[in-house]
mmCIF file of C-alpha atoms in Angstrom:
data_model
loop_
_atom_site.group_PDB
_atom_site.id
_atom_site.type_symbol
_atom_site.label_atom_id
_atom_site.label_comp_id
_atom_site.label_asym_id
_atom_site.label_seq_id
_atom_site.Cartn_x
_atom_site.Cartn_y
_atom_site.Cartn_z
ATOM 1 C CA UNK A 43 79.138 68.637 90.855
ATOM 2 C CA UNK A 44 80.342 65.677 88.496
ATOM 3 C CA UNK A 45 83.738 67.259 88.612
ATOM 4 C CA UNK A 46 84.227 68.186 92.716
ATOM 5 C CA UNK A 47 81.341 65.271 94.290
ATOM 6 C CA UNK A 48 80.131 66.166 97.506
ATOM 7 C CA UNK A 49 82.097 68.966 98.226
ATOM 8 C CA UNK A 50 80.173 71.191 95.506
ATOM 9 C CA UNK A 51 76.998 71.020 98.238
ATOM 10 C CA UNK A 52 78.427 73.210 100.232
ATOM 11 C CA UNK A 53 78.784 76.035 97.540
ATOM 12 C CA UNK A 54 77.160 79.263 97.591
ATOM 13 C CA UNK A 55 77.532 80.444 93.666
ATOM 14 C CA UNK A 56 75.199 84.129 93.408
ATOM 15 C CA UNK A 57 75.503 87.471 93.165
ATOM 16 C CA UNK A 58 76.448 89.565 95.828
ATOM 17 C CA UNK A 59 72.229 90.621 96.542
ATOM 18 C CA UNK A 60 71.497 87.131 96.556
ATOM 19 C CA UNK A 61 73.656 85.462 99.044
ATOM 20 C CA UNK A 62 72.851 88.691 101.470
ATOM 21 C CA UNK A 63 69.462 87.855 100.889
ATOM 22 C CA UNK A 64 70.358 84.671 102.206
ATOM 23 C CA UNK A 65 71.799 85.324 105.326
ATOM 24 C CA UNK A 66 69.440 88.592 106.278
ATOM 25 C CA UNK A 67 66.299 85.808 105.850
ATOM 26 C CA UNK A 68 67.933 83.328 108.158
ATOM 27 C CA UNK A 69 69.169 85.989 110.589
ATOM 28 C CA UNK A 70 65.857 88.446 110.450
ATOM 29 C CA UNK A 71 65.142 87.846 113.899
ATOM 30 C CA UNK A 72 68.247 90.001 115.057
ATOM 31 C CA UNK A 73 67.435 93.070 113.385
ATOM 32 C CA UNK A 74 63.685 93.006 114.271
ATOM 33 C CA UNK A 75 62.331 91.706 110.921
ATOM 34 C CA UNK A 76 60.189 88.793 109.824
ATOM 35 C CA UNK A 77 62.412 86.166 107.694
ATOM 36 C CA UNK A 78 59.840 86.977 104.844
ATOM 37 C CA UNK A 79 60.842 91.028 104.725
ATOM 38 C CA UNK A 80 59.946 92.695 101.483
ATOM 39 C CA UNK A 81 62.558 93.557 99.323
ATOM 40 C CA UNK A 82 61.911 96.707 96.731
ATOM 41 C CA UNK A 83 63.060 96.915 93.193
ATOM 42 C CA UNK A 84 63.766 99.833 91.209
ATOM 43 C CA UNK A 85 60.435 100.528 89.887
ATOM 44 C CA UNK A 86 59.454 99.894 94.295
ATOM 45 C CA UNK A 87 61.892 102.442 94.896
ATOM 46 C CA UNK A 88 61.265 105.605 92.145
ATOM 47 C CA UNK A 89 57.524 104.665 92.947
ATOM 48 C CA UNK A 90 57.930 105.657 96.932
ATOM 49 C CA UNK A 91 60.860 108.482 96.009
ATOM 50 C CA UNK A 92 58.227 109.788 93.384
ATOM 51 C CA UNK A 93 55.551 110.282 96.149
ATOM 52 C CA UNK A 94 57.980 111.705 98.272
ATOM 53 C CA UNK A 95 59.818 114.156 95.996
ATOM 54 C CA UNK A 96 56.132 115.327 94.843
ATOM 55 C CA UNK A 97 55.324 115.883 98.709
ATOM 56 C CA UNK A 98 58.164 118.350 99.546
ATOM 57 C CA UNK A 99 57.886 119.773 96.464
ATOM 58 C CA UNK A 100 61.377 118.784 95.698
ATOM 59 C CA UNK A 101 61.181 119.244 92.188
ATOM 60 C CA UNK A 102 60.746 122.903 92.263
ATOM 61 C CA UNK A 103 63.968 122.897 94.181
ATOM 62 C CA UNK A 104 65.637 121.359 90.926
ATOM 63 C CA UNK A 105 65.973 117.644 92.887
ATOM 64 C CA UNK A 106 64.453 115.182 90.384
ATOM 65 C CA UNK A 107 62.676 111.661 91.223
ATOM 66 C CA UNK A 108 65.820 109.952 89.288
ATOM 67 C CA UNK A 109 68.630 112.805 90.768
ATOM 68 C CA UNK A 110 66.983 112.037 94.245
ATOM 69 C CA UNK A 111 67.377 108.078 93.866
ATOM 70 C CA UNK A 112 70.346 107.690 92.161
ATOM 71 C CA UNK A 113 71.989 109.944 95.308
ATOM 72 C CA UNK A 114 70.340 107.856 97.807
ATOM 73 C CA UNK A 115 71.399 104.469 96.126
ATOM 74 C CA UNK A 116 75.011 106.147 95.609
ATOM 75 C CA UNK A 117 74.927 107.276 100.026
ATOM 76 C CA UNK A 118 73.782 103.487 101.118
ATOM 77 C CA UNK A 119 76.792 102.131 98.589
ATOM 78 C CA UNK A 120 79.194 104.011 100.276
ATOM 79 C CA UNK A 121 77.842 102.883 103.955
ATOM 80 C CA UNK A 122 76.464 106.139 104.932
ATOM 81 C CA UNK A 123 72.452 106.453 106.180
ATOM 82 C CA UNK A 124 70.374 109.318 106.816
ATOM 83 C CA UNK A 125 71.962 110.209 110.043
ATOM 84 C CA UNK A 126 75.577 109.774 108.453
ATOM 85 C CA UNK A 127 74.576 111.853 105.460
ATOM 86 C CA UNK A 128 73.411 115.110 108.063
ATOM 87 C CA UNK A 129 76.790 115.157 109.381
ATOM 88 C CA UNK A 130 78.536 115.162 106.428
ATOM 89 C CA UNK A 131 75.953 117.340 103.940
ATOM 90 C CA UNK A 132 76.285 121.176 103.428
ATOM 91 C CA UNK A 133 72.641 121.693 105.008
ATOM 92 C CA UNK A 134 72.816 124.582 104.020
ATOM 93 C CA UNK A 135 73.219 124.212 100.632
ATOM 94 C CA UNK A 136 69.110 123.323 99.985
ATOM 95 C CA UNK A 137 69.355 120.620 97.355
ATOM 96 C CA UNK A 138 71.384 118.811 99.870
ATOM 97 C CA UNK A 139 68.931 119.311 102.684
ATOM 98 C CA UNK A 140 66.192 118.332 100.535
ATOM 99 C CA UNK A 141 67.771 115.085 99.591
ATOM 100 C CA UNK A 142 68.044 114.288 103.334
ATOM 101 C CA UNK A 143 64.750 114.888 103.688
ATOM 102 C CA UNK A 144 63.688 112.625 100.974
ATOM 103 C CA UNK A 145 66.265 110.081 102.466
ATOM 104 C CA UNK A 146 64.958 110.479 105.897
ATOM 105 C CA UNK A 147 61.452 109.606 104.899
ATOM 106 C CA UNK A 148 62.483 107.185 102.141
ATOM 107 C CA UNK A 149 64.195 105.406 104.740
ATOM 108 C CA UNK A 150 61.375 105.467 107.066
ATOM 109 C CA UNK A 151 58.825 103.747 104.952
ATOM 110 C CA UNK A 152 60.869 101.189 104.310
ATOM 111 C CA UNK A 153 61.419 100.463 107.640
ATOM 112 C CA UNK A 154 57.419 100.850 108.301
ATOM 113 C CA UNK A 155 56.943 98.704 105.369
ATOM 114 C CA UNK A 156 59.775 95.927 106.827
ATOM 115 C CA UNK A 157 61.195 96.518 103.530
ATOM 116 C CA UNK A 158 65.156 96.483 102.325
ATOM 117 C CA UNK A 159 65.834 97.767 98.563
ATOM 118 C CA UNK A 160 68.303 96.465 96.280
ATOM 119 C CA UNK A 161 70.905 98.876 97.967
ATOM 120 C CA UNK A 162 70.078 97.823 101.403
ATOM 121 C CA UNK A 163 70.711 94.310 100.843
ATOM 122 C CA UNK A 164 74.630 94.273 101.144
ATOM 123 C CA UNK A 165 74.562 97.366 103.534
ATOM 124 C CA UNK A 166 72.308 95.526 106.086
ATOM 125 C CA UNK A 167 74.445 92.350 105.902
ATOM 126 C CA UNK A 168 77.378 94.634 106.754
ATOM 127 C CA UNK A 169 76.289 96.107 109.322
ATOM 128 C CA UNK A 170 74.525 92.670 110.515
ATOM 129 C CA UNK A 171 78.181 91.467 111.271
ATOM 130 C CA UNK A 172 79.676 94.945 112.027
ATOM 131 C CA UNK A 173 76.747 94.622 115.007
ATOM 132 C CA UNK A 174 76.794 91.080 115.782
ATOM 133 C CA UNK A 175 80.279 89.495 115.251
ATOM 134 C CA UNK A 176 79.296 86.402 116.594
ATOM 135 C CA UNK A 177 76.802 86.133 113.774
ATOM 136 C CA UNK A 178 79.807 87.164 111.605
ATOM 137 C CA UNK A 179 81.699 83.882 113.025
ATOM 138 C CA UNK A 180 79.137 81.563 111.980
ATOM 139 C CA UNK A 181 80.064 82.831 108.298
ATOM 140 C CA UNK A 182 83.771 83.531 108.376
ATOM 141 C CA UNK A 183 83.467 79.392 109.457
ATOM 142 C CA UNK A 184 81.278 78.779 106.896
ATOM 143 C CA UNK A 185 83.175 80.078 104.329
ATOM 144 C CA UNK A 186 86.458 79.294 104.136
ATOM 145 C CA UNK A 187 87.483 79.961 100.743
ATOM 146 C CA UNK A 188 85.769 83.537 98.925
ATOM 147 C CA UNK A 189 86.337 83.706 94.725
ATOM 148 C CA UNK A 190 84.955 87.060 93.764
ATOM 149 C CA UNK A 191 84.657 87.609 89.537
ATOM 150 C CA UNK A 192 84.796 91.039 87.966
ATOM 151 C CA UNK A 193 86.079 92.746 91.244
ATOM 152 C CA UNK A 194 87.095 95.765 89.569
ATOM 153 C CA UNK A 195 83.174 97.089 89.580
ATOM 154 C CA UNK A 196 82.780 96.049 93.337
ATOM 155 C CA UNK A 197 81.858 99.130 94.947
ATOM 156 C CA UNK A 198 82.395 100.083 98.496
ATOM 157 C CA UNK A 199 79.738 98.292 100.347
ATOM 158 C CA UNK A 200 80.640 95.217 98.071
ATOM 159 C CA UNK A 201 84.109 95.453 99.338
ATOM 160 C CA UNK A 202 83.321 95.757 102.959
ATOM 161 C CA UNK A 203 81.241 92.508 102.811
ATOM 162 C CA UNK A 204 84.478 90.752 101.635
ATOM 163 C CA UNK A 205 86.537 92.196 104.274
ATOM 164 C CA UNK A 206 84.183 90.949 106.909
ATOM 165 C CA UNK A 207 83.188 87.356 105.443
ATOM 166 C CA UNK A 208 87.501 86.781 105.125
ATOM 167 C CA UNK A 209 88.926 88.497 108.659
ATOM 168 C CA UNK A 210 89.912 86.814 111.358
ATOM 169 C CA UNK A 211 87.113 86.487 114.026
ATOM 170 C CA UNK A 212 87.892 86.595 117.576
ATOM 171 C CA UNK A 213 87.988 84.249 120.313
ATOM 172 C CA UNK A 214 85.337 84.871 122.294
ATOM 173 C CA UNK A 215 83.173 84.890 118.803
ATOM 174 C CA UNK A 216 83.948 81.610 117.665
ATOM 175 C CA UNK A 217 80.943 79.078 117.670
ATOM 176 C CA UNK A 218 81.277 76.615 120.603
ATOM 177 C CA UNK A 219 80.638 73.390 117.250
ATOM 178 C CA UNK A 220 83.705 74.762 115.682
ATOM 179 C CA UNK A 221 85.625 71.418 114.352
ATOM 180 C CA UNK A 222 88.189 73.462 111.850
ATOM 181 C CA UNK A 223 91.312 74.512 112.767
ATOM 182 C CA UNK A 224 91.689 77.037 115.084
ATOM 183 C CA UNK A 225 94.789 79.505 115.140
ATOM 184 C CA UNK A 226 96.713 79.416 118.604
ATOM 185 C CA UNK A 227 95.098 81.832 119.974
ATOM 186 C CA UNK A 228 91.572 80.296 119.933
ATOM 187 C CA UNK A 229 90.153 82.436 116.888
ATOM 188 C CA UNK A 230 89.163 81.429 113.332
ATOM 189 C CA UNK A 231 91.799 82.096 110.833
ATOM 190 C CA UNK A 232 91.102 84.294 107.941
ATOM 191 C CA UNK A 233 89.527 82.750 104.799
ATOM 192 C CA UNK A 234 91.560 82.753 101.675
ATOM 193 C CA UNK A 235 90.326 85.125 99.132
ATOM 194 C CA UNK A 236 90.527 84.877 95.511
ATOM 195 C CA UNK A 237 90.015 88.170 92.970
ATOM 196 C CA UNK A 238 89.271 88.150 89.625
ATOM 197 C CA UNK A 239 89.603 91.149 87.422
ATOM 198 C CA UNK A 240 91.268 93.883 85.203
ATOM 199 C CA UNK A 241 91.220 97.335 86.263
ATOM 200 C CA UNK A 242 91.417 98.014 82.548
ATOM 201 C CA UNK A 243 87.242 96.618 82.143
ATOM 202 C CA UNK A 244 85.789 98.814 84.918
ATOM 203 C CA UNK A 245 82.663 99.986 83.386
ATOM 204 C CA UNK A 246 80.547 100.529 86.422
ATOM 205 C CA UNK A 247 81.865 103.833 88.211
ATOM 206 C CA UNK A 248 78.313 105.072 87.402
ATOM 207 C CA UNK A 249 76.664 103.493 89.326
ATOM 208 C CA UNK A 250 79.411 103.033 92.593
ATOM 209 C CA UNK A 251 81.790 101.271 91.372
ATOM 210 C CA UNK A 252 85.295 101.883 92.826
ATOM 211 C CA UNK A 253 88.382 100.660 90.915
ATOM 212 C CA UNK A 254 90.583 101.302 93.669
ATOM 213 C CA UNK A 255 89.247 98.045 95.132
ATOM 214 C CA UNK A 256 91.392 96.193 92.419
ATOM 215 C CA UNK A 257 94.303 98.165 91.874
ATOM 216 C CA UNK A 258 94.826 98.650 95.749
ATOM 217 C CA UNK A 259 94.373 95.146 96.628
ATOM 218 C CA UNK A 260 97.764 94.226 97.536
ATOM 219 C CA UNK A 261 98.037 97.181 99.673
ATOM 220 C CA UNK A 262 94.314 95.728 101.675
ATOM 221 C CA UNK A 263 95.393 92.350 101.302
ATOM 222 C CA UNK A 264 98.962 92.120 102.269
ATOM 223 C CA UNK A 265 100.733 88.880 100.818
ATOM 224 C CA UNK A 266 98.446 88.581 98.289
ATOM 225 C CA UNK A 267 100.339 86.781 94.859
ATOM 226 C CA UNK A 268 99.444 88.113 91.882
ATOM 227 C CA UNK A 269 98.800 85.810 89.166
ATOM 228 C CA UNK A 270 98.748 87.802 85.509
ATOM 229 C CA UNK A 271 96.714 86.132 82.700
ATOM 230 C CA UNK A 272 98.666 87.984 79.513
ATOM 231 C CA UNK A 273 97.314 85.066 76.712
ATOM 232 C CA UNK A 274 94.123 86.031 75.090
ATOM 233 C CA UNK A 275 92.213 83.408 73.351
ATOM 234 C CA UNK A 276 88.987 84.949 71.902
ATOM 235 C CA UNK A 277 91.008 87.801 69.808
ATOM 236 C CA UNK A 278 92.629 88.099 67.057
ATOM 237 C CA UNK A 279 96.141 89.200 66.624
ATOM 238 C CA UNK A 280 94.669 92.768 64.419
ATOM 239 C CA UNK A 281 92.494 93.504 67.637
ATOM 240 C CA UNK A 282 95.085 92.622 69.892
ATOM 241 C CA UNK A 283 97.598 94.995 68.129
ATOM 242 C CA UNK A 284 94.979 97.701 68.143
ATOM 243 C CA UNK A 285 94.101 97.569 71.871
ATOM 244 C CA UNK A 286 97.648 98.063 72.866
ATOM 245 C CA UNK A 287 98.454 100.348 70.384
ATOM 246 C CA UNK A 288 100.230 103.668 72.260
ATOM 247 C CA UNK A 289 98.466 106.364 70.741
#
């Protein structure tokens, strides 16, 4: 703030879950939720998958409370919900239609409970602007400039967020109060977007993460420059050796 002055106000600085949080509390009202929805943590979420797993006797099936979660948190990652899933699942294969079921019903409490998880967070905001795009305006004029750190563990739904904060939004989308510059044909230029990372530190495939994100950038982002940081300051010149060794 000392450094930038009034300008810093304007910042959002957060995590990816928090600035979704954010925008789904201001913007409940569109998808039928009070602004004070609960959101589930993981010990929320194995506690309901626990109850449900126990109730169709998944378990017995060889689907776990953790083998049932992880999948579901892995499906709503990639964008895909319960209905997506039964098109796309071997039914009948019956761990997979047993994990439906639990996602099915998993999916339904939440919603009975007005509840998001950690998962749902990103994946509701995404499909909050995929559904609304002249909500999406009011936040592709917001933010005109997007600086994401470590983007090589983004994972999908992560990456679709960028891509619909920073694209262009339409004409008949734009807010009527717009004051910035508008491109000729009436719609609100795409914000510049700034990467940080090194496909060489993904560490989170695990739990989603998709390093294609960073090494396919310039192939999603056409025009992009590429700026490379070679000069390491915080090793020394035996580590440094090591590291690049060719073995």
């Amino acid at each position: 703030g000392h450094l930038l002055g009034e300008a810093v106000e304007g910042m959002w600085i957060s995590t990816f879950h928090s600035a979704c949080v954010r925008i789904l509390r201001r913007e409940a009202e569109r998808f039928g939720y009070p602004q004070g929805f609960t959101i589930y943590d993981a010990a929320d979420s194995k506690a309901l998958i626990k109850r449900i797993v126990k109730a169709v006797d998944a378990e017995s099936l060889g689907v776990s409370v953790s083998q049932a979660q992880h999948r579901i948190s892995g499906l709503k990652n990639e964008l895909i919900d319960p209905d997506g899933f039964s098109r796309q699942a071997d039914l009948s294969n019956p761990r997979d239609a047993l994990v439906l079921e639990i996602y099915r019903q998993y999916d339904r409490e939440l919603r009975r409970n007005r509840a998001f998880d950690f998962d749902d967070l990103i994946a509701q905001t995404v499909w909050l602007f995929r559904a609304h795009p002249e909500i999406a305006a009011l936040y592709q004029r917001r933010f005109r400039h997007v600086l994401v750190d470590e983007y090589q563990d983004t994972n999908h739904a992560q990456y679709a967020l960028i891509r619909e904060l920073t694209r262009r939004a339409e004409p008949q989308h734009v807010p009527a109060d717009t004051r910035i510059a508008l491109d000729p044909d009436g719609s609100i230029p795409p914000a510049s977007l700034t990467v940080v990372g090194d496909s060489d530190q993904s560490i989170y495939a695990f739990r989603g993460a998709d390093i294609r994100n960073i090494t396919e950038f310039e192939r999603d982002f056409p025009g992009a420059e590429v700026i490379l940081l070679e000069q390491n300051y915080r090793s020394t010149q035996n580590i440094l050796d090591a590291a690049n060794a060719v073995i």
